[in-house]
């Protein structure tokens, strides 16, 4: 995971998800973009609508990490 201003990036082996943090709440994400790191050297095609399962998995992983950090564990 990485943060920059109001944007978060979540990476897996094959994908990179970029999303805006809504209203300063780390667990709330919007404007979600998904890029393949396998298919393109410099990805420009947003694949979020084509791969909702990947988006859901990466957003879930991010939200789980936020919950873990907020609970202090």
Tab-separated table of N, CA and C in Angstrom:
chain	number	residue	atom	x	y	z
A	1	UNK	N	0.845	-1.172	0.000
A	1	UNK	CA	0.000	0.000	0.000
A	1	UNK	C	0.887	1.231	0.000
A	2	UNK	N	0.393	2.274	-0.644
A	2	UNK	CA	1.086	3.550	-0.561
A	2	UNK	C	0.045	4.656	-0.605
A	3	UNK	N	0.407	5.802	-0.039
A	3	UNK	CA	-0.487	6.947	0.027
A	3	UNK	C	0.209	8.158	-0.563
A	4	UNK	N	-0.573	9.033	-1.151
A	4	UNK	CA	-0.077	10.328	-1.581
A	4	UNK	C	-1.257	11.275	-1.571
A	5	UNK	N	-1.200	12.260	-0.694
A	5	UNK	CA	-2.302	13.202	-0.480
A	5	UNK	C	-3.595	12.451	-0.205
A	6	UNK	N	-4.576	12.545	-1.108
A	6	UNK	CA	-5.855	11.871	-0.885
A	6	UNK	C	-6.020	10.654	-1.791
A	7	UNK	N	-4.899	10.048	-2.160
A	7	UNK	CA	-4.926	8.905	-3.070
A	7	UNK	C	-4.183	7.726	-2.436
A	8	UNK	N	-4.718	6.549	-2.671
A	8	UNK	CA	-4.089	5.334	-2.170
A	8	UNK	C	-3.806	4.416	-3.365
A	9	UNK	N	-2.732	3.661	-3.271
A	9	UNK	CA	-2.379	2.689	-4.290
A	9	UNK	C	-2.205	1.332	-3.615
A	10	UNK	N	-2.840	0.324	-4.207
A	10	UNK	CA	-2.746	-1.040	-3.686
A	10	UNK	C	-2.233	-1.913	-4.823
A	11	UNK	N	-1.185	-2.670	-4.561
A	11	UNK	CA	-0.598	-3.502	-5.612
A	11	UNK	C	-0.678	-4.979	-5.265
A	12	UNK	N	-0.868	-5.747	-6.309
A	12	UNK	CA	-0.735	-7.192	-6.203
A	12	UNK	C	0.319	-7.592	-7.230
A	13	UNK	N	0.539	-8.857	-7.372
A	13	UNK	CA	1.523	-9.321	-8.355
A	13	UNK	C	1.156	-8.867	-9.769
A	14	UNK	N	-0.133	-8.870	-10.085
A	14	UNK	CA	-0.570	-8.615	-11.455
A	14	UNK	C	-1.251	-7.275	-11.690
A	15	UNK	N	-1.677	-6.604	-10.616
A	15	UNK	CA	-2.485	-5.391	-10.779
A	15	UNK	C	-2.062	-4.285	-9.830
A	16	UNK	N	-2.447	-3.056	-10.214
A	16	UNK	CA	-2.288	-1.891	-9.351
A	16	UNK	C	-3.621	-1.161	-9.323
A	17	UNK	N	-4.160	-0.962	-8.129
A	17	UNK	CA	-5.402	-0.237	-7.942
A	17	UNK	C	-5.063	1.138	-7.387
A	18	UNK	N	-5.656	2.162	-7.963
A	18	UNK	CA	-5.478	3.533	-7.505
A	18	UNK	C	-6.858	4.074	-7.185
A	19	UNK	N	-7.015	4.695	-6.017
A	19	UNK	CA	-8.324	5.208	-5.624
A	19	UNK	C	-8.175	6.462	-4.772
A	20	UNK	N	-9.194	7.290	-4.804
A	20	UNK	CA	-9.252	8.493	-3.973
A	20	UNK	C	-9.857	8.134	-2.623
A	21	UNK	N	-9.334	8.729	-1.575
A	21	UNK	CA	-9.880	8.569	-0.230
A	21	UNK	C	-11.018	9.577	-0.089
A	22	UNK	N	-12.196	9.097	0.274
A	22	UNK	CA	-13.386	9.941	0.359
A	22	UNK	C	-13.497	10.563	1.749
A	23	UNK	N	-13.643	11.880	1.794
A	23	UNK	CA	-13.874	12.625	3.041
A	23	UNK	C	-12.855	12.315	4.134
A	24	UNK	N	-11.633	12.012	3.750
A	24	UNK	CA	-10.585	11.745	4.725
A	24	UNK	C	-10.704	10.425	5.458
A	25	UNK	N	-11.642	9.586	5.055
A	25	UNK	CA	-11.848	8.290	5.696
A	25	UNK	C	-11.065	7.230	4.927
A	26	UNK	N	-10.026	6.676	5.530
A	26	UNK	CA	-9.164	5.732	4.828
A	26	UNK	C	-9.903	4.517	4.278
A	27	UNK	N	-10.936	4.071	4.952
A	27	UNK	CA	-11.663	2.891	4.501
A	27	UNK	C	-12.652	3.162	3.380
A	28	UNK	N	-12.893	4.436	3.072
A	28	UNK	CA	-13.854	4.802	2.031
A	28	UNK	C	-13.103	5.244	0.779
A	29	UNK	N	-13.284	4.493	-0.301
A	29	UNK	CA	-12.554	4.779	-1.535
A	29	UNK	C	-13.514	5.063	-2.683
A	30	UNK	N	-13.106	5.934	-3.595
A	30	UNK	CA	-13.883	6.243	-4.785
A	30	UNK	C	-12.961	6.486	-5.958
A	31	UNK	N	-13.541	6.758	-7.127
A	31	UNK	CA	-12.755	6.990	-8.357
A	31	UNK	C	-11.710	5.900	-8.549
A	32	UNK	N	-12.143	4.665	-8.503
A	32	UNK	CA	-11.228	3.526	-8.535
A	32	UNK	C	-10.750	3.236	-9.950
A	33	UNK	N	-9.447	3.068	-10.076
A	33	UNK	CA	-8.809	2.702	-11.337
A	33	UNK	C	-8.008	1.427	-11.107
A	34	UNK	N	-7.969	0.559	-12.102
A	34	UNK	CA	-7.226	-0.696	-12.004
A	34	UNK	C	-6.380	-0.864	-13.257
A	35	UNK	N	-5.120	-1.165	-13.064
A	35	UNK	CA	-4.202	-1.345	-14.182
A	35	UNK	C	-3.478	-2.679	-14.066
A	36	UNK	N	-3.217	-3.287	-15.200
A	36	UNK	CA	-2.496	-4.550	-15.235
A	36	UNK	C	-1.007	-4.273	-15.335
A	37	UNK	N	-0.238	-4.908	-14.479
A	37	UNK	CA	1.212	-4.766	-14.568
A	37	UNK	C	1.805	-5.853	-15.451
A	38	UNK	N	0.994	-6.831	-15.828
A	38	UNK	CA	1.467	-7.902	-16.710
A	38	UNK	C	1.361	-7.524	-18.180
A	39	UNK	N	0.259	-6.878	-18.550
A	39	UNK	CA	-0.032	-6.645	-19.956
A	39	UNK	C	0.690	-5.447	-20.558
A	40	UNK	N	0.994	-4.460	-19.737
A	40	UNK	CA	1.568	-3.234	-20.276
A	40	UNK	C	2.770	-2.798	-19.450
A	41	UNK	N	3.770	-2.273	-20.146
A	41	UNK	CA	4.937	-1.747	-19.445
A	41	UNK	C	4.553	-0.480	-18.685
A	42	UNK	N	3.865	0.432	-19.355
A	42	UNK	CA	3.386	1.674	-18.755
A	42	UNK	C	1.866	1.695	-18.910
A	43	UNK	N	1.147	1.053	-17.978
A	43	UNK	CA	-0.289	0.848	-18.160
A	43	UNK	C	-1.080	2.144	-18.262
A	44	UNK	N	-1.985	2.190	-19.240
A	44	UNK	CA	-2.844	3.350	-19.418
A	44	UNK	C	-4.315	2.966	-19.517
A	45	UNK	N	-4.619	1.686	-19.602
A	45	UNK	CA	-5.997	1.223	-19.753
A	45	UNK	C	-6.594	0.879	-18.394
A	46	UNK	N	-7.636	1.623	-17.984
A	46	UNK	CA	-8.313	1.356	-16.726
A	46	UNK	C	-9.169	0.110	-16.896
A	47	UNK	N	-8.869	-0.933	-16.143
A	47	UNK	CA	-9.536	-2.221	-16.265
A	47	UNK	C	-10.547	-2.481	-15.150
A	48	UNK	N	-10.882	-1.473	-14.350
A	48	UNK	CA	-11.743	-1.666	-13.178
A	48	UNK	C	-13.096	-2.266	-13.549
A	49	UNK	N	-13.718	-1.805	-14.617
A	49	UNK	CA	-15.031	-2.322	-14.992
A	49	UNK	C	-14.954	-3.741	-15.543
A	50	UNK	N	-13.819	-4.097	-16.121
A	50	UNK	CA	-13.640	-5.433	-16.699
A	50	UNK	C	-13.287	-6.486	-15.657
A	51	UNK	N	-12.772	-6.061	-14.504
A	51	UNK	CA	-12.308	-7.004	-13.480
A	51	UNK	C	-12.835	-6.613	-12.094
A	52	UNK	N	-14.161	-6.649	-11.901
A	52	UNK	CA	-14.711	-6.243	-10.599
A	52	UNK	C	-14.257	-7.139	-9.447
A	53	UNK	N	-13.967	-8.393	-9.718
A	53	UNK	CA	-13.486	-9.284	-8.667
A	53	UNK	C	-12.120	-8.870	-8.144
A	54	UNK	N	-11.252	-8.458	-9.049
A	54	UNK	CA	-9.909	-7.996	-8.652
A	54	UNK	C	-10.043	-6.707	-7.839
A	55	UNK	N	-10.900	-5.794	-8.311
A	55	UNK	CA	-11.124	-4.539	-7.586
A	55	UNK	C	-11.621	-4.844	-6.177
A	56	UNK	N	-12.602	-5.717	-6.071
A	56	UNK	CA	-13.165	-6.068	-4.771
A	56	UNK	C	-12.106	-6.670	-3.849
A	57	UNK	N	-11.280	-7.539	-4.382
A	57	UNK	CA	-10.227	-8.189	-3.579
A	57	UNK	C	-9.209	-7.169	-3.071
A	58	UNK	N	-8.765	-6.266	-3.941
A	58	UNK	CA	-7.756	-5.284	-3.547
A	58	UNK	C	-8.325	-4.232	-2.595
A	59	UNK	N	-9.549	-3.786	-2.841
A	59	UNK	CA	-10.181	-2.843	-1.919
A	59	UNK	C	-10.382	-3.521	-0.562
A	60	UNK	N	-10.819	-4.769	-0.567
A	60	UNK	CA	-10.992	-5.514	0.685
A	60	UNK	C	-9.694	-5.660	1.457
A	61	UNK	N	-8.608	-5.936	0.742
A	61	UNK	CA	-7.298	-6.062	1.398
A	61	UNK	C	-6.887	-4.736	2.025
A	62	UNK	N	-7.137	-3.651	1.318
A	62	UNK	CA	-6.809	-2.327	1.853
A	62	UNK	C	-7.653	-2.020	3.089
A	63	UNK	N	-8.959	-2.256	3.009
A	63	UNK	CA	-9.845	-1.980	4.142
A	63	UNK	C	-9.484	-2.835	5.353
A	64	UNK	N	-9.098	-4.073	5.120
A	64	UNK	CA	-8.681	-4.949	6.215
A	64	UNK	C	-7.424	-4.394	6.887
A	65	UNK	N	-6.486	-3.900	6.094
A	65	UNK	CA	-5.258	-3.314	6.644
A	65	UNK	C	-5.567	-2.049	7.448
A	66	UNK	N	-6.483	-1.232	6.965
A	66	UNK	CA	-6.882	-0.035	7.689
A	66	UNK	C	-7.489	-0.413	9.034
A	67	UNK	N	-8.379	-1.380	9.040
A	67	UNK	CA	-8.994	-1.842	10.295
A	67	UNK	C	-7.947	-2.376	11.260
A	68	UNK	N	-6.993	-3.132	10.739
A	68	UNK	CA	-5.927	-3.679	11.586
A	68	UNK	C	-5.110	-2.546	12.195
A	69	UNK	N	-4.773	-1.544	11.394
A	69	UNK	CA	-3.974	-0.419	11.874
A	69	UNK	C	-4.756	0.399	12.910
A	70	UNK	N	-6.037	0.590	12.670
A	70	UNK	CA	-6.843	1.370	13.613
A	70	UNK	C	-7.046	0.652	14.927
A	71	UNK	N	-7.030	-0.666	14.910
A	71	UNK	CA	-7.210	-1.426	16.148
A	71	UNK	C	-5.895	-1.594	16.903
A	72	UNK	N	-4.782	-1.217	16.259
A	72	UNK	CA	-3.486	-1.303	16.907
A	72	UNK	C	-2.862	-2.666	16.925
A	73	UNK	N	-3.345	-3.567	16.082
A	73	UNK	CA	-2.809	-4.937	16.049
A	73	UNK	C	-1.878	-5.137	14.892
